Amino acid sequence: MAVGIFDSGLGGLTVLDAVAGKLPDVPLYYYADSAHAPYGVRTMDDVHGLTKTAVASMWEAGCDLVILACNTASAAALRRMQEAGVPKGKRVLGVFVPMIEALTERQWGDNSPPREVAVKDVALFATPATVASRAFQRELAFRAIGVDVEAQACGGVVDAIEDGDMILTEALVRSHVDALKRKMPKPDAAILGCTHYPLMHDAFQAALGEDVKVFSQADLVADSLSDYLERHPDMIGDADPAFVTSGDPKRVSDRATQFLRRQIIFQSA
Ligand code: DGL
């Protein structure tokens, strides 16, 4: 029995960790498409094709519910997959909506018309593909009016984190925040719209200043999943809990263990 968590690579482990902390009794099946990561520099069609294939294999393995714990996949593939229809008894959900519901102070599934909200100027930090998709702005427009979003494509940050180069990562975070501030000097809130970025939460907060509310996606997704499973307890499928990857399991296990600071053993997808 397990809920599926999908990511292009290791970043989704931040979501997995938050879910495991919030829902310790829910077994998890994590799929890292490491052979094709990073997704953030790929075209929309490419990300859609890769996500569709990986999610189909997770459904096949027995997951009934798959969370796309990857903003780039959520941006490029989720709506297309849902509109094309999913197999009977299967669901796929993304990470944007819980974040936007928190930002716009909405309860899960509140589909009332868009309204004015407390935040006015929002900084979005995400991969180049997520920024290019404008999916965040589209989902936000369904729920809020009068919010100005300035998006900063954070080239290089995912690679620097995956390489474990924290000095370079911090320098890149500072330079992306500076670039954002040139376009929007005083954001009220910042969204870390990539699963890798919560690892750099403190660097973003320091560069943005203490008065900017930085939204941490992993906890929001965990809260939203907990809410969802309370209403749909039957969506925990038959998959055996596991960590699987399309990449080299040994290499991915080593990186994951370093990333989460506890031993994680991946097997081949
Ligand atoms: N995990 C992806 C995301 O949240 C970023 C990593 C990648 O570019 O593959 O957008």
Short mmCIF file of C-alpha atoms and ligand atoms in Angstrom, two decimals:
data_model
loop_
_atom_site.label_atom_id
_atom_site.label_comp_id
_atom_site.label_asym_id
_atom_site.label_seq_id
_atom_site.Cartn_x
_atom_site.Cartn_y
_atom_site.Cartn_z
CA MET A 1 0.00 0.00 0.00
CA ALA A 2 1.52 3.35 -0.92
CA VAL A 3 0.93 6.86 -2.22
CA GLY A 4 3.14 7.79 -5.18
CA ILE A 5 5.44 10.80 -5.10
CA PHE A 6 7.06 11.75 -8.38
CA ASP A 7 9.97 14.09 -9.05
CA SER A 8 12.48 14.61 -11.83
CA GLY A 9 15.20 13.75 -9.32
CA LEU A 10 16.01 14.34 -5.69
CA GLY A 11 14.14 17.59 -5.02
CA GLY A 12 10.86 15.81 -4.30
CA LEU A 13 12.53 14.22 -1.28
CA THR A 14 11.84 17.53 0.53
CA VAL A 15 8.13 16.83 -0.09
CA LEU A 16 8.51 13.15 0.84
CA ASP A 17 10.15 14.12 4.11
CA ALA A 18 7.40 16.59 5.00
CA VAL A 19 4.72 14.02 4.10
CA ALA A 20 6.47 11.30 6.14
CA GLY A 21 6.68 13.72 9.11
CA LYS A 22 3.00 14.64 8.89
CA LEU A 23 1.64 11.20 7.92
CA PRO A 24 4.04 8.64 9.40
CA ASP A 25 1.56 5.79 8.80
CA VAL A 26 1.16 6.43 5.07
CA PRO A 27 3.61 4.29 3.03
CA LEU A 28 5.24 6.09 0.11
CA TYR A 29 6.49 5.05 -3.33
CA TYR A 30 9.00 7.61 -4.62
CA TYR A 31 9.98 7.77 -8.29
CA ALA A 32 13.01 9.88 -9.34
CA ASP A 33 13.35 10.31 -13.10
CA SER A 34 17.06 10.92 -12.65
CA ALA A 35 17.96 9.63 -16.12
CA HIS A 36 16.16 12.68 -17.56
CA ALA A 37 16.77 15.32 -14.87
CA PRO A 38 16.91 18.26 -14.81
CA TYR A 39 13.46 18.94 -16.25
CA GLY A 40 13.74 22.68 -15.71
CA VAL A 41 15.65 23.31 -18.94
CA ARG A 42 13.48 21.05 -21.16
CA THR A 43 10.57 22.03 -23.44
CA MET A 44 6.97 21.73 -22.22
CA ASP A 45 6.29 18.82 -24.59
CA ASP A 46 9.35 17.00 -23.44
CA VAL A 47 8.47 17.39 -19.74
CA HIS A 48 4.88 16.35 -20.47
CA GLY A 49 6.01 13.18 -22.30
CA LEU A 50 8.48 12.17 -19.59
CA THR A 51 6.02 12.85 -16.76
CA LYS A 52 3.24 10.92 -18.48
CA THR A 53 5.47 7.87 -18.96
CA ALA A 54 6.76 7.89 -15.38
CA VAL A 55 3.30 8.39 -13.84
CA ALA A 56 1.88 5.55 -15.98
CA SER A 57 4.58 3.26 -14.57
CA MET A 58 3.69 4.33 -11.02
CA TRP A 59 0.00 3.58 -11.62
CA GLU A 60 1.11 0.24 -13.08
CA ALA A 61 3.15 -0.47 -9.93
CA GLY A 62 -0.05 -0.09 -7.92
CA CYS A 63 -0.13 3.57 -6.87
CA ASP A 64 -3.69 4.93 -7.15
CA LEU A 65 -2.72 8.48 -6.22
CA VAL A 66 0.41 10.13 -7.61
CA ILE A 67 1.58 13.53 -6.38
CA LEU A 68 3.71 15.41 -8.88
CA ALA A 69 6.18 16.76 -6.32
CA CYS A 70 7.91 18.65 -9.10
CA ASN A 71 6.81 22.13 -10.04
CA THR A 72 8.18 21.81 -13.55
CA ALA A 73 6.17 18.62 -14.15
CA SER A 74 3.11 20.17 -12.48
CA ALA A 75 3.46 23.25 -14.70
CA ALA A 76 4.02 21.43 -17.97
CA ALA A 77 2.07 18.21 -17.61
CA LEU A 78 -0.61 18.16 -14.92
CA ARG A 79 -3.41 20.03 -16.66
CA ARG A 80 -2.74 18.20 -19.96
CA MET A 81 -2.79 14.81 -18.22
CA GLN A 82 -5.99 15.59 -16.31
CA GLU A 83 -7.71 16.95 -19.41
CA ALA A 84 -6.71 13.87 -21.44
CA GLY A 85 -8.29 11.70 -18.71
CA VAL A 86 -6.66 9.30 -16.26
CA PRO A 87 -7.41 5.56 -15.88
CA LYS A 88 -10.36 4.58 -13.70
CA GLY A 89 -9.56 4.71 -9.98
CA LYS A 90 -6.32 6.64 -10.54
CA ARG A 91 -5.55 10.28 -9.66
CA VAL A 92 -2.67 12.65 -10.28
CA LEU A 93 -2.30 15.87 -8.29
CA GLY A 94 0.27 18.66 -8.42
CA VAL A 95 2.03 21.00 -6.03
CA PHE A 96 0.87 24.39 -7.32
CA VAL A 97 -2.68 24.38 -6.03
CA PRO A 98 -1.89 23.78 -2.32
CA MET A 99 0.64 26.60 -2.49
CA ILE A 100 -1.76 29.01 -4.18
CA GLU A 101 -4.55 28.08 -1.74
CA ALA A 102 -2.21 28.96 1.16
CA LEU A 103 -1.18 32.21 -0.51
CA THR A 104 -4.80 33.18 -1.16
CA GLU A 105 -6.02 31.90 2.24
CA ARG A 106 -8.45 29.39 0.76
CA GLN A 107 -9.59 26.06 2.08
CA TRP A 108 -9.01 22.95 -0.07
CA GLY A 109 -11.41 22.83 -3.00
CA ASP A 110 -12.89 26.31 -2.41
CA ASN A 111 -13.96 27.07 -5.99
CA SER A 112 -15.61 30.43 -5.30
CA PRO A 113 -14.81 33.27 -7.74
CA PRO A 114 -11.44 35.03 -7.53
CA ARG A 115 -11.25 37.72 -4.85
CA GLU A 116 -8.86 40.29 -3.40
CA VAL A 117 -6.34 38.80 -0.97
CA ALA A 118 -3.86 40.17 1.56
CA VAL A 119 -0.75 39.78 -0.58
CA LYS A 120 -0.30 42.17 -3.49
CA ASP A 121 3.26 41.69 -4.73
CA VAL A 122 4.49 38.12 -5.01
CA ALA A 123 7.94 36.97 -6.06
CA LEU A 124 8.07 33.54 -7.70
CA PHE A 125 11.40 31.71 -7.84
CA ALA A 126 11.30 28.65 -10.11
CA THR A 127 13.03 26.78 -12.92
CA PRO A 128 13.20 28.36 -16.39
CA ALA A 129 10.53 25.90 -17.68
CA THR A 130 8.11 26.65 -14.83
CA VAL A 131 8.52 30.39 -15.33
CA ALA A 132 8.03 30.06 -19.11
CA SER A 133 4.83 28.02 -18.62
CA ARG A 134 3.08 30.82 -16.67
CA ALA A 135 1.12 28.00 -14.96
CA PHE A 136 1.47 29.68 -11.55
CA GLN A 137 -0.07 32.92 -12.80
CA ARG A 138 -2.86 30.97 -14.55
CA GLU A 139 -3.80 29.01 -11.41
CA LEU A 140 -3.53 32.15 -9.27
CA ALA A 141 -5.88 34.07 -11.60
CA PHE A 142 -8.61 31.47 -10.90
CA ARG A 143 -8.44 32.35 -7.19
CA ALA A 144 -7.25 35.93 -6.67
CA ILE A 145 -7.46 39.35 -8.24
CA GLY A 146 -5.08 42.26 -7.96
CA VAL A 147 -1.95 40.21 -7.28
CA ASP A 148 1.18 41.19 -9.16
CA VAL A 149 3.54 38.24 -9.75
CA GLU A 150 7.16 38.78 -10.72
CA ALA A 151 8.85 35.52 -11.71
CA GLN A 152 12.57 34.86 -11.58
CA ALA A 153 13.97 31.88 -13.49
CA CYS A 154 16.72 30.56 -11.23
CA GLY A 155 19.13 29.06 -13.74
CA GLY A 156 21.89 26.91 -12.24
CA VAL A 157 20.45 26.50 -8.72
CA VAL A 158 19.16 22.92 -9.17
CA ASP A 159 22.45 21.76 -10.69
CA ALA A 160 24.49 23.42 -7.94
CA ILE A 161 22.32 21.76 -5.23
CA GLU A 162 22.53 18.35 -6.96
CA ASP A 163 26.32 18.79 -7.13
CA GLY A 164 26.36 19.58 -3.41
CA ASP A 165 28.11 22.92 -4.07
CA MET A 166 26.55 25.06 -1.35
CA ILE A 167 28.88 28.04 -1.83
CA LEU A 168 27.88 28.34 -5.48
CA THR A 169 24.22 27.72 -4.60
CA GLU A 170 24.18 30.54 -2.05
CA ALA A 171 25.86 32.92 -4.50
CA LEU A 172 23.29 32.02 -7.16
CA VAL A 173 20.38 32.50 -4.74
CA ARG A 174 21.68 35.98 -3.82
CA SER A 175 22.09 36.96 -7.45
CA HIS A 176 18.60 35.69 -8.41
CA VAL A 177 17.04 37.56 -5.48
CA ASP A 178 18.92 40.73 -6.52
CA ALA A 179 17.64 40.33 -10.08
CA LEU A 180 14.08 39.88 -8.78
CA LYS A 181 14.36 42.93 -6.55
CA ARG A 182 15.39 45.07 -9.50
CA LYS A 183 12.00 44.20 -11.06
CA MET A 184 9.97 44.18 -7.79
CA PRO A 185 11.79 46.04 -5.01
CA LYS A 186 9.37 45.16 -2.18
CA PRO A 187 7.58 41.82 -2.54
CA ASP A 188 5.16 40.93 0.32
CA ALA A 189 5.61 37.21 -0.22
CA ALA A 190 7.94 34.83 -2.00
CA ILE A 191 7.15 31.40 -3.37
CA LEU A 192 9.96 28.88 -3.61
CA GLY A 193 8.45 27.19 -6.67
CA CYS A 194 10.90 24.33 -7.06
CA THR A 195 11.24 21.31 -4.80
CA HIS A 196 14.98 21.86 -4.39
CA TYR A 197 14.68 25.39 -3.03
CA PRO A 198 13.38 24.61 0.51
CA LEU A 199 16.92 23.38 1.16
CA MET A 200 18.01 26.99 0.57
CA HIS A 201 15.12 28.54 2.53
CA ASP A 202 17.41 30.45 4.89
CA ALA A 203 19.51 31.85 2.03
CA PHE A 204 16.36 33.08 0.24
CA GLN A 205 14.97 34.55 3.48
CA ALA A 206 18.25 36.33 4.27
CA ALA A 207 18.55 37.79 0.77
CA LEU A 208 14.88 38.84 0.66
CA GLY A 209 14.76 40.30 4.19
CA GLU A 210 12.85 39.17 7.27
CA ASP A 211 9.66 41.06 6.37
CA VAL A 212 9.02 38.93 3.25
CA LYS A 213 6.90 35.84 3.94
CA VAL A 214 8.58 32.87 2.27
CA PHE A 215 6.15 30.04 1.50
CA SER A 216 7.55 26.56 2.07
CA GLN A 217 5.93 24.21 -0.34
CA ALA A 218 6.81 20.86 1.22
CA ASP A 219 4.76 21.47 4.38
CA LEU A 220 1.84 22.88 2.41
CA VAL A 221 1.74 19.81 0.16
CA ALA A 222 1.90 17.52 3.21
CA ASP A 223 -1.02 19.37 4.85
CA SER A 224 -3.04 19.22 1.68
CA LEU A 225 -2.36 15.49 1.18
CA SER A 226 -3.39 14.80 4.76
CA ASP A 227 -6.64 16.63 4.12
CA TYR A 228 -7.19 14.74 0.87
CA LEU A 229 -6.54 11.30 2.40
CA GLU A 230 -8.97 12.01 5.22
CA ARG A 231 -11.66 12.47 2.60
CA HIS A 232 -10.37 9.69 0.29
CA PRO A 233 -8.77 7.02 2.50
CA ASP A 234 -9.28 4.47 -0.30
CA MET A 235 -6.72 6.31 -2.49
CA ILE A 236 -3.76 4.60 -0.80
CA GLY A 237 -3.03 2.05 -3.55
CA ASP A 238 -1.45 -1.44 -3.52
CA ALA A 239 2.11 -0.45 -4.49
CA ASP A 240 4.88 -1.63 -2.18
CA PRO A 241 6.67 1.31 -0.56
CA ALA A 242 9.97 1.90 -2.37
CA PHE A 243 12.41 4.42 -3.80
CA VAL A 244 12.81 3.81 -7.53
CA THR A 245 14.78 5.66 -10.19
CA SER A 246 15.26 5.64 -13.94
CA GLY A 247 18.91 6.54 -13.30
CA ASP A 248 21.81 4.67 -11.71
CA PRO A 249 20.44 3.39 -8.36
CA LYS A 250 23.83 3.43 -6.62
CA ARG A 251 24.61 7.01 -7.62
CA VAL A 252 21.07 8.21 -6.84
CA SER A 253 21.11 6.44 -3.44
CA ASP A 254 24.40 8.12 -2.51
CA ARG A 255 23.13 11.57 -3.49
CA ALA A 256 19.77 11.02 -1.76
CA THR A 257 21.48 9.90 1.44
CA GLN A 258 23.62 13.06 1.35
CA PHE A 259 20.55 15.18 0.50
CA LEU A 260 18.33 13.92 3.36
CA ARG A 261 21.17 13.04 5.78
CA ARG A 262 19.74 9.54 6.34
CA GLN A 263 20.22 6.36 4.37
CA ILE A 264 17.98 6.04 1.32
CA ILE A 265 18.28 3.02 -1.00
CA PHE A 266 16.95 3.35 -4.52
CA GLN A 267 16.24 0.48 -6.88
CA SER A 268 15.88 0.50 -10.68
CA ALA A 269 12.47 1.57 -11.94
N1 DGL B 1 12.08 19.30 -9.08
C1 DGL B 1 11.95 20.29 -10.10
C2 DGL B 1 10.91 21.35 -9.72
O1 DGL B 1 10.35 21.32 -8.64
C3 DGL B 1 13.22 20.98 -10.43
C4 DGL B 1 14.36 20.11 -10.86
C5 DGL B 1 14.51 19.94 -12.35
O2 DGL B 1 14.78 20.93 -13.06
O3 DGL B 1 14.37 18.81 -12.77
O4 DGL B 1 10.64 22.21 -10.53
#
